């Protein structure tokens, strides 16, 4: 069987771009699918629960049912942002990938970690190591770490950050347009302009039996508004953030603080939030205490922690999300990317 490809490298080095070129080069009628790894694993757990509770399957039949569902979507599977942070994912991956490969799947993945660094420091990592062996045996592993340019930042100009239609990131206290308005006033003005006087009310989203509260939303115009602590102050995961991204094409977020290393839950939730909104091509308008570049800093002692690696991607995506090219992207919501 043909080997897959595992591309790993730093933020913005072109991993996803290369994978997209490969995906787009395949015939349109080819059996293929492209999915963010976070979302893929959420769907796997959801399908396993359904197979067990609704279809009343047991043992190996549960995983076999999930495998067939996955393969119906496409046998060439492209995973963006392959990362393992959850023990539930770690313990199932070897069986899942073994089944996919035996059934003829070809796996292409991008990651900011080499295979041997996946799930580093995770609980019961010794049980995860056989999956790394499998991944290396069945993939051509390609390092892109020699590229030191973040290509996603090329299209981001300083002018677009501060003025005109691309002004979607507001730093507390700054008056960048010279009109004497505070950044909070401008943030408020943009919200009012885009919602056009429509009804603003709260909305509750149902996510796998849980409720996600949206404090302010214009359902008529597909716009939601949150504070940072609405989104990250309480336990939320990728499924919750994807539900928001699939419901609203524009999300306003205010009161975003400067994050500290010891606030690890806030940092992780913000990272997951940005990944989810980016995946859905959501337009994000932010009012923050500082710039993306200064939002999360750590001391030398902690500079190699997982959150620092992950926040490099987050910082880059926040920069890209206020570029003209990103703002021109079509919101994809829950449709296939």
Coordinates of C-alpha atoms in Angstrom, one line a residue:
X1 CA 0.0 0.0 0.0
X2 CA 1.2 3.6 -0.6
X3 CA 2.7 5.4 2.3
X4 CA 1.2 8.6 3.7
X5 CA 3.0 11.8 4.4
X6 CA 3.6 13.5 7.8
X7 CA 4.7 17.2 7.4
X8 CA 6.0 18.9 10.5
X9 CA 7.5 22.4 10.9
X10 CA 7.2 25.8 12.5
X11 CA 4.3 28.2 12.3
X12 CA 3.5 29.5 8.8
X13 CA 6.3 27.5 7.0
X14 CA 3.9 26.2 4.4
X15 CA 2.8 22.8 5.7
X16 CA -0.9 23.4 5.2
X17 CA -0.3 25.1 1.9
X18 CA 1.6 22.0 0.6
X19 CA -1.1 19.7 1.9
X20 CA -3.8 21.8 0.2
X21 CA -1.9 21.7 -3.1
X22 CA -1.8 17.9 -2.9
X23 CA -5.5 17.7 -2.0
X24 CA -6.5 20.0 -4.8
X25 CA -4.4 18.1 -7.3
X26 CA -6.4 15.0 -6.7
X27 CA -9.3 14.5 -9.1
X28 CA -12.5 16.1 -7.9
X29 CA -14.2 12.7 -7.9
X30 CA -11.4 11.0 -5.9
X31 CA -12.3 9.4 -2.6
X32 CA -10.7 12.2 -0.4
X33 CA -11.4 14.2 2.7
X34 CA -9.7 17.1 4.5
X35 CA -10.4 17.8 8.1
X36 CA -8.9 19.6 11.2
X37 CA -7.6 16.8 13.5
X38 CA -9.4 18.3 16.5
X39 CA -12.7 18.1 14.7
X40 CA -12.0 14.6 13.4
X41 CA -11.4 13.2 16.9
X42 CA -14.5 14.8 18.2
X43 CA -16.5 13.1 15.5
X44 CA -14.8 9.8 16.3
X45 CA -15.8 9.9 19.9
X46 CA -19.3 11.1 19.0
X47 CA -19.7 8.2 16.5
X48 CA -18.4 5.6 19.0
X49 CA -21.0 6.9 21.5
X50 CA -23.7 6.6 18.9
X51 CA -22.6 3.1 17.9
X52 CA -22.7 1.9 21.5
X53 CA -25.8 3.7 22.8
X54 CA -28.1 3.9 19.8
X55 CA -26.9 1.0 17.5
X56 CA -26.3 -1.2 20.6
X57 CA -22.9 -2.4 19.2
X58 CA -20.3 -3.9 21.5
X59 CA -16.5 -4.6 21.4
X60 CA -14.7 -4.5 18.1
X61 CA -18.0 -3.8 16.3
X62 CA -18.0 -0.3 17.6
X63 CA -14.7 0.7 16.1
X64 CA -15.5 -1.2 12.8
X65 CA -18.7 0.9 12.5
X66 CA -16.7 4.1 13.0
X67 CA -14.1 3.1 10.5
X68 CA -16.7 2.5 7.8
X69 CA -18.3 5.8 8.5
X70 CA -14.9 7.6 8.2
X71 CA -13.9 5.7 5.0
X72 CA -17.3 6.6 3.3
X73 CA -16.1 10.2 3.5
X74 CA -12.9 9.5 1.6
X75 CA -9.9 7.1 1.6
X76 CA -7.3 9.8 1.2
X77 CA -7.5 11.6 4.6
X78 CA -5.7 14.9 5.0
X79 CA -5.4 16.0 8.7
X80 CA -4.5 19.6 9.5
X81 CA -2.8 20.4 12.8
X82 CA -2.2 16.9 14.0
X83 CA -1.7 17.1 17.7
X84 CA -2.5 14.8 20.7
X85 CA -3.2 16.4 24.0
X86 CA -6.1 14.2 25.3
X87 CA -5.5 10.8 26.9
X88 CA -8.8 9.6 25.4
X89 CA -7.4 10.3 21.9
X90 CA -4.0 8.9 22.8
X91 CA -5.4 5.5 23.8
X92 CA -7.5 5.0 20.7
X93 CA -5.3 6.2 17.9
X94 CA -3.3 3.1 17.3
X95 CA -6.4 0.9 16.9
X96 CA -8.1 3.6 14.8
X97 CA -5.2 4.2 12.4
X98 CA -4.4 0.4 12.1
X99 CA -8.0 -0.1 11.0
X100 CA -7.9 2.7 8.5
X101 CA -4.6 1.6 7.0
X102 CA -5.7 -2.0 6.7
X103 CA -8.9 -0.8 4.9
X104 CA -6.8 1.1 2.3
X105 CA -6.7 4.6 3.7
X106 CA -3.8 6.9 2.9
X107 CA -3.1 9.5 5.5
X108 CA -1.5 12.9 5.0
X109 CA -1.0 15.1 8.0
X110 CA 0.5 18.4 9.1
X111 CA 1.9 19.1 12.6
X112 CA 4.1 21.5 14.6
X113 CA 5.7 18.5 16.3
X114 CA 7.8 15.6 14.9
X115 CA 6.2 12.2 15.5
X116 CA 8.5 11.4 18.5
X117 CA 7.4 14.6 20.3
X118 CA 3.6 13.9 20.0
X119 CA 1.9 13.6 23.4
X120 CA 5.2 14.4 25.1
X121 CA 4.7 14.4 28.9
X122 CA 1.2 13.0 28.6
X123 CA -0.4 10.6 31.0
X124 CA 0.3 6.9 30.3
X125 CA 2.5 7.9 27.3
X126 CA 4.1 4.5 27.2
X127 CA 0.7 3.2 25.9
X128 CA 0.9 5.8 23.1
X129 CA 4.4 4.9 21.9
X130 CA 3.2 2.0 19.6
X131 CA 1.2 4.5 17.7
X132 CA 4.3 6.6 17.0
X133 CA 6.0 3.5 15.7
X134 CA 3.1 2.8 13.4
X135 CA 3.0 6.4 12.1
X136 CA 6.7 6.4 11.3
X137 CA 6.4 3.0 9.5
X138 CA 3.5 4.0 7.3
X139 CA 4.5 7.6 6.5
X140 CA 7.2 9.6 4.8
X141 CA 8.1 12.0 7.5
X142 CA 9.1 15.4 6.1
X143 CA 10.7 18.2 8.3
X144 CA 10.1 21.8 7.2
X145 CA 11.8 23.4 10.2
X146 CA 14.5 25.0 8.0
X147 CA 12.0 27.5 6.7
X148 CA 12.1 30.4 9.1
X149 CA 9.5 32.7 7.4
X150 CA 5.9 32.8 8.3
X151 CA 4.3 33.1 4.9
X152 CA 0.9 33.8 6.3
X153 CA 2.2 37.2 7.5
X154 CA 3.4 38.3 4.1
X155 CA 0.0 39.8 3.2
X156 CA -0.5 41.6 6.5
X157 CA 0.4 45.2 6.2
X158 CA 0.8 47.6 9.2
X159 CA -1.7 49.9 7.5
X160 CA -4.4 47.3 7.3
X161 CA -3.9 46.6 11.0
X162 CA -4.7 50.1 12.0
X163 CA -7.1 51.7 9.5
X164 CA -9.9 51.2 7.0
X165 CA -12.0 48.1 6.5
X166 CA -9.3 45.8 7.8
X167 CA -9.3 47.4 11.3
X168 CA -10.6 44.4 13.3
X169 CA -8.1 44.3 16.2
X170 CA -8.4 47.1 18.7
X171 CA -5.8 47.6 21.5
X172 CA -7.1 49.1 24.7
X173 CA -6.5 52.9 25.1
X174 CA -5.1 53.4 21.6
X175 CA -6.3 56.1 19.2
X176 CA -4.8 55.1 15.9
X177 CA -7.0 56.9 13.5
X178 CA -6.4 60.4 15.0
X179 CA -10.2 61.1 15.4
X180 CA -10.0 61.2 19.2
X181 CA -12.1 58.1 19.6
X182 CA -11.0 55.4 22.0
X183 CA -10.4 51.9 20.7
X184 CA -13.4 50.7 22.7
X185 CA -15.6 53.3 21.1
X186 CA -14.4 52.1 17.6
X187 CA -15.0 48.5 18.6
X188 CA -18.5 49.4 19.7
X189 CA -19.1 51.5 16.6
X190 CA -18.1 48.6 14.3
X191 CA -20.5 46.2 16.1
X192 CA -23.3 48.6 15.7
X193 CA -22.5 49.2 12.0
X194 CA -22.4 45.5 11.2
X195 CA -25.5 44.6 13.2
X196 CA -27.5 47.5 11.6
X197 CA -29.9 48.1 14.5
X198 CA -31.1 44.5 14.3
X199 CA -32.5 42.7 17.4
X200 CA -29.7 41.7 19.8
X201 CA -30.5 38.9 22.2
X202 CA -28.9 35.9 23.9
X203 CA -28.8 32.5 22.2
X204 CA -28.3 29.0 23.6
X205 CA -26.5 26.5 21.4
X206 CA -26.9 22.7 22.0
X207 CA -23.6 20.9 21.8
X208 CA -23.7 17.2 22.3
X209 CA -26.3 17.5 25.1
X210 CA -24.5 20.6 26.7
X211 CA -25.6 24.2 26.4
X212 CA -23.3 26.9 25.2
X213 CA -24.5 30.4 26.1
X214 CA -24.1 33.3 23.6
X215 CA -24.7 36.5 25.6
X216 CA -25.3 38.8 22.6
X217 CA -26.1 37.9 19.0
X218 CA -27.7 39.3 15.9
X219 CA -29.2 36.1 14.4
X220 CA -30.4 38.2 11.4
X221 CA -26.9 39.1 10.5
X222 CA -25.0 36.0 11.9
X223 CA -22.9 38.0 14.4
X224 CA -22.1 37.0 18.0
X225 CA -20.5 39.0 20.8
X226 CA -18.6 37.6 23.8
X227 CA -16.2 38.8 26.5
X228 CA -13.0 36.8 26.8
X229 CA -14.2 35.3 30.1
X230 CA -17.5 34.2 28.5
X231 CA -15.5 32.1 26.1
X232 CA -12.4 31.1 28.1
X233 CA -13.3 31.6 31.8
X234 CA -15.3 28.4 32.1
X235 CA -14.7 24.9 30.9
X236 CA -15.2 24.7 27.2
X237 CA -13.6 22.6 24.5
X238 CA -13.2 22.4 20.7
X239 CA -16.8 21.2 20.2
X240 CA -18.2 24.3 21.9
X241 CA -16.0 26.7 19.9
X242 CA -16.7 24.9 16.6
X243 CA -20.5 25.2 17.3
X244 CA -20.0 28.9 17.6
X245 CA -18.0 29.1 14.4
X246 CA -20.6 27.0 12.6
X247 CA -23.4 29.3 13.7
X248 CA -21.9 32.8 13.3
X249 CA -19.8 34.1 10.5
X250 CA -18.5 37.1 12.6
X251 CA -17.5 37.0 16.3
X252 CA -16.7 40.0 18.4
X253 CA -14.6 39.4 21.5
X254 CA -13.9 42.1 24.1
X255 CA -11.8 42.4 27.3
X256 CA -9.1 40.1 26.1
X257 CA -6.3 40.3 28.7
X258 CA -2.6 39.7 28.6
X259 CA -2.1 36.0 29.4
X260 CA 0.4 34.6 31.9
X261 CA 2.0 31.2 32.0
X262 CA 0.3 30.1 35.2
X263 CA -3.1 30.7 33.6
X264 CA -2.7 27.5 31.7
X265 CA -6.5 26.8 31.3
X266 CA -7.2 30.2 29.9
X267 CA -4.2 29.9 27.5
X268 CA -5.3 26.4 26.3
X269 CA -8.9 27.5 25.7
X270 CA -7.9 30.6 23.8
X271 CA -5.6 28.4 21.6
X272 CA -8.5 26.0 20.9
X273 CA -10.9 28.9 20.3
X274 CA -8.7 30.5 17.6
X275 CA -8.1 27.1 15.9
X276 CA -11.9 26.6 15.7
X277 CA -12.8 30.0 14.4
X278 CA -9.9 29.9 11.9
X279 CA -11.1 26.5 10.7
X280 CA -14.6 27.9 10.0
X281 CA -13.1 31.1 8.4
X282 CA -14.9 33.2 11.0
X283 CA -14.3 36.9 10.9
X284 CA -13.0 37.9 14.4
X285 CA -13.1 41.4 15.8
X286 CA -11.1 41.8 19.0
X287 CA -10.7 44.4 21.7
X288 CA -7.6 43.5 23.8
X289 CA -5.2 44.8 26.4
X290 CA -2.3 44.3 24.0
X291 CA -1.2 43.1 20.6
X292 CA -1.1 39.4 19.5
X293 CA 2.7 39.5 19.7
X294 CA 2.6 40.5 23.4
X295 CA -0.5 38.6 24.5
X296 CA 1.3 35.6 25.9
X297 CA 4.9 35.8 27.2
X298 CA 6.8 33.4 29.4
X299 CA 10.2 33.3 31.2
X300 CA 13.1 31.3 29.9
X301 CA 12.4 28.5 32.3
X302 CA 9.1 27.7 30.6
X303 CA 9.9 28.7 27.0
X304 CA 9.8 25.0 25.8
X305 CA 6.4 24.1 27.2
X306 CA 3.6 22.8 24.9
X307 CA 1.6 26.0 25.3
X308 CA 4.4 28.1 24.0
X309 CA 4.7 26.0 20.8
X310 CA 0.9 26.1 20.3
X311 CA 0.6 29.8 21.0
X312 CA 3.1 30.5 18.2
X313 CA 0.5 29.1 15.8
X314 CA -2.3 31.1 17.6
X315 CA -0.4 34.3 17.4
X316 CA 0.3 33.8 13.7
X317 CA -3.4 32.9 13.0
X318 CA -4.5 36.0 14.9
X319 CA -2.3 38.1 12.7
X320 CA -3.6 36.4 9.6
X321 CA -7.2 36.7 10.7
X322 CA -6.9 40.5 10.4
X323 CA -5.4 40.5 6.9
X324 CA -7.3 41.5 3.8
X325 CA -6.8 38.1 2.3
X326 CA -8.4 36.3 5.3
X327 CA -11.2 38.8 5.6
X328 CA -12.1 38.1 1.9
X329 CA -12.4 34.4 2.6
X330 CA -15.9 32.9 2.4
X331 CA -17.2 31.7 5.8
X332 CA -17.5 27.9 5.5
X333 CA -19.3 27.1 8.8
X334 CA -20.2 23.5 9.0
X335 CA -19.7 22.8 5.3
X336 CA -16.7 20.7 4.2
X337 CA -13.6 22.8 4.0

